[in-house]
Amino acid sequence: MKLFSCLMALLLLLLLQAVPGLGLPKDTLHCLGYHGFCFRSKSCPEPFAAFGTCSWRQKTCCIDTTSNFHTCQDEGGHCVPPEIKCLQEQVGLCPHREWKCCTEL
């Protein structure tokens, strides 16, 4: 019985490691969803830009500005909720996943 308990604990441990994102804070998952990195400092090193928080607001989410994942404000746009109509949409990341980047409202 003791061997069975040890095997089950080992199986559970392997399962938790195999499933990405299991047990991570919501803000960390949001950051990783935008291909961001979590830094301990409040400011991001170059070429990264701050894009929210990680680890229950204890770390800073930083995204690489040299990649294709530029923030909406870096591209000259404004983040708006989905119910607002844009005259012209633009590529750019917004802090809320369902929001869109608009150049003109």
mmCIF file of C-alpha atoms in Angstrom:
data_model
loop_
_atom_site.group_PDB
_atom_site.id
_atom_site.type_symbol
_atom_site.label_atom_id
_atom_site.label_comp_id
_atom_site.label_asym_id
_atom_site.label_seq_id
_atom_site.Cartn_x
_atom_site.Cartn_y
_atom_site.Cartn_z
ATOM 1 C CA MET A 1 0.000 0.000 0.000
ATOM 2 C CA LYS A 2 2.868 2.363 0.799
ATOM 3 C CA LEU A 3 4.438 1.650 -2.606
ATOM 4 C CA PHE A 4 1.117 2.427 -4.331
ATOM 5 C CA SER A 5 0.889 5.789 -2.491
ATOM 6 C CA CYS A 6 4.429 6.694 -3.524
ATOM 7 C CA LEU A 7 3.717 5.808 -7.156
ATOM 8 C CA MET A 8 0.534 7.882 -7.163
ATOM 9 C CA ALA A 9 2.368 10.868 -5.659
ATOM 10 C CA LEU A 10 5.081 10.548 -8.297
ATOM 11 C CA LEU A 11 2.478 10.312 -11.066
ATOM 12 C CA LEU A 12 0.694 13.409 -9.757
ATOM 13 C CA LEU A 13 3.990 15.320 -9.595
ATOM 14 C CA LEU A 14 4.821 14.384 -13.191
ATOM 15 C CA LEU A 15 1.334 15.380 -14.323
ATOM 16 C CA LEU A 16 1.589 18.809 -12.668
ATOM 17 C CA GLN A 17 4.926 19.432 -14.389
ATOM 18 C CA ALA A 18 3.656 18.251 -17.769
ATOM 19 C CA VAL A 19 0.618 20.546 -17.929
ATOM 20 C CA PRO A 20 1.836 24.062 -18.801
ATOM 21 C CA GLY A 21 0.380 26.896 -16.768
ATOM 22 C CA LEU A 22 -1.235 24.728 -14.124
ATOM 23 C CA GLY A 23 -1.182 26.598 -10.845
ATOM 24 C CA LEU A 24 0.262 29.854 -12.213
ATOM 25 C CA PRO A 25 -1.300 33.179 -11.170
ATOM 26 C CA LYS A 26 -3.767 34.739 -13.600
ATOM 27 C CA ASP A 27 -1.569 37.782 -14.300
ATOM 28 C CA THR A 28 1.409 35.509 -15.029
ATOM 29 C CA LEU A 29 -0.644 33.434 -17.480
ATOM 30 C CA HIS A 30 -1.780 36.671 -19.148
ATOM 31 C CA CYS A 31 1.844 37.809 -19.500
ATOM 32 C CA LEU A 32 2.981 34.477 -20.916
ATOM 33 C CA GLY A 33 0.035 34.508 -23.320
ATOM 34 C CA TYR A 34 1.534 37.624 -24.887
ATOM 35 C CA HIS A 35 4.997 36.018 -25.022
ATOM 36 C CA GLY A 36 6.148 38.151 -22.095
ATOM 37 C CA PHE A 37 8.713 37.520 -19.403
ATOM 38 C CA CYS A 38 8.428 38.120 -15.661
ATOM 39 C CA PHE A 39 11.159 40.264 -14.102
ATOM 40 C CA ARG A 40 11.695 40.950 -10.417
ATOM 41 C CA SER A 41 12.451 44.645 -10.927
ATOM 42 C CA LYS A 42 9.736 47.270 -11.401
ATOM 43 C CA SER A 43 11.343 48.495 -14.630
ATOM 44 C CA CYS A 44 12.134 46.376 -17.663
ATOM 45 C CA PRO A 45 15.634 46.172 -19.134
ATOM 46 C CA GLU A 46 16.210 47.185 -22.760
ATOM 47 C CA PRO A 47 14.759 46.132 -25.258
ATOM 48 C CA PHE A 48 11.750 45.167 -23.113
ATOM 49 C CA ALA A 49 8.701 47.303 -22.256
ATOM 50 C CA ALA A 50 6.433 46.940 -19.220
ATOM 51 C CA PHE A 51 3.149 45.234 -20.030
ATOM 52 C CA GLY A 52 1.468 44.484 -16.703
ATOM 53 C CA THR A 53 2.353 42.326 -13.734
ATOM 54 C CA CYS A 54 3.251 38.757 -12.794
ATOM 55 C CA SER A 55 3.139 36.643 -9.635
ATOM 56 C CA TRP A 56 0.152 38.371 -8.048
ATOM 57 C CA ARG A 57 1.517 41.853 -8.885
ATOM 58 C CA GLN A 58 4.898 41.183 -7.287
ATOM 59 C CA LYS A 59 6.858 41.119 -10.571
ATOM 60 C CA THR A 60 6.731 43.083 -13.805
ATOM 61 C CA CYS A 61 5.595 41.563 -17.087
ATOM 62 C CA CYS A 62 7.915 42.707 -19.866
ATOM 63 C CA ILE A 63 7.568 42.115 -23.600
ATOM 64 C CA ASP A 64 10.323 42.296 -26.181
ATOM 65 C CA THR A 65 9.978 45.449 -28.273
ATOM 66 C CA THR A 66 12.244 44.048 -30.997
ATOM 67 C CA SER A 67 9.788 41.252 -31.761
ATOM 68 C CA ASN A 68 6.475 41.369 -33.602
ATOM 69 C CA PHE A 69 4.661 41.800 -30.270
ATOM 70 C CA HIS A 70 4.580 45.598 -29.971
ATOM 71 C CA THR A 71 2.165 47.283 -27.611
ATOM 72 C CA CYS A 72 -0.680 49.307 -29.062
ATOM 73 C CA GLN A 73 0.651 52.569 -27.602
ATOM 74 C CA ASP A 74 4.099 51.941 -29.158
ATOM 75 C CA GLU A 75 2.392 51.769 -32.534
ATOM 76 C CA GLY A 76 0.489 55.032 -31.954
ATOM 77 C CA GLY A 77 -2.880 53.443 -31.163
ATOM 78 C CA HIS A 78 -5.337 53.298 -28.286
ATOM 79 C CA CYS A 79 -6.656 50.172 -26.556
ATOM 80 C CA VAL A 80 -10.447 50.036 -26.481
ATOM 81 C CA PRO A 81 -12.990 47.464 -25.281
ATOM 82 C CA PRO A 82 -14.687 45.281 -27.910
ATOM 83 C CA GLU A 83 -17.988 47.180 -27.780
ATOM 84 C CA ILE A 84 -16.351 50.353 -29.162
ATOM 85 C CA LYS A 85 -16.139 50.503 -32.948
ATOM 86 C CA CYS A 86 -12.875 51.544 -34.568
ATOM 87 C CA LEU A 87 -12.680 53.491 -37.788
ATOM 88 C CA GLN A 88 -9.241 51.996 -38.298
ATOM 89 C CA GLU A 89 -7.778 49.034 -36.405
ATOM 90 C CA GLN A 90 -4.081 48.468 -35.997
ATOM 91 C CA VAL A 91 -1.800 45.649 -34.958
ATOM 92 C CA GLY A 92 -0.634 46.036 -31.367
ATOM 93 C CA LEU A 93 -0.978 44.383 -27.985
ATOM 94 C CA CYS A 94 -3.454 45.629 -25.396
ATOM 95 C CA PRO A 95 -3.315 44.740 -21.675
ATOM 96 C CA HIS A 96 -6.727 43.070 -21.937
ATOM 97 C CA ARG A 97 -6.746 40.176 -24.413
ATOM 98 C CA GLU A 98 -10.215 40.876 -25.844
ATOM 99 C CA TRP A 99 -9.563 44.605 -26.349
ATOM 100 C CA LYS A 100 -8.492 45.920 -29.744
ATOM 101 C CA CYS A 101 -5.970 48.473 -30.898
ATOM 102 C CA CYS A 102 -7.445 51.456 -32.781
ATOM 103 C CA THR A 103 -5.766 54.377 -34.462
ATOM 104 C CA GLU A 104 -9.052 56.261 -34.949
ATOM 105 C CA LEU A 105 -12.281 55.907 -32.955
#
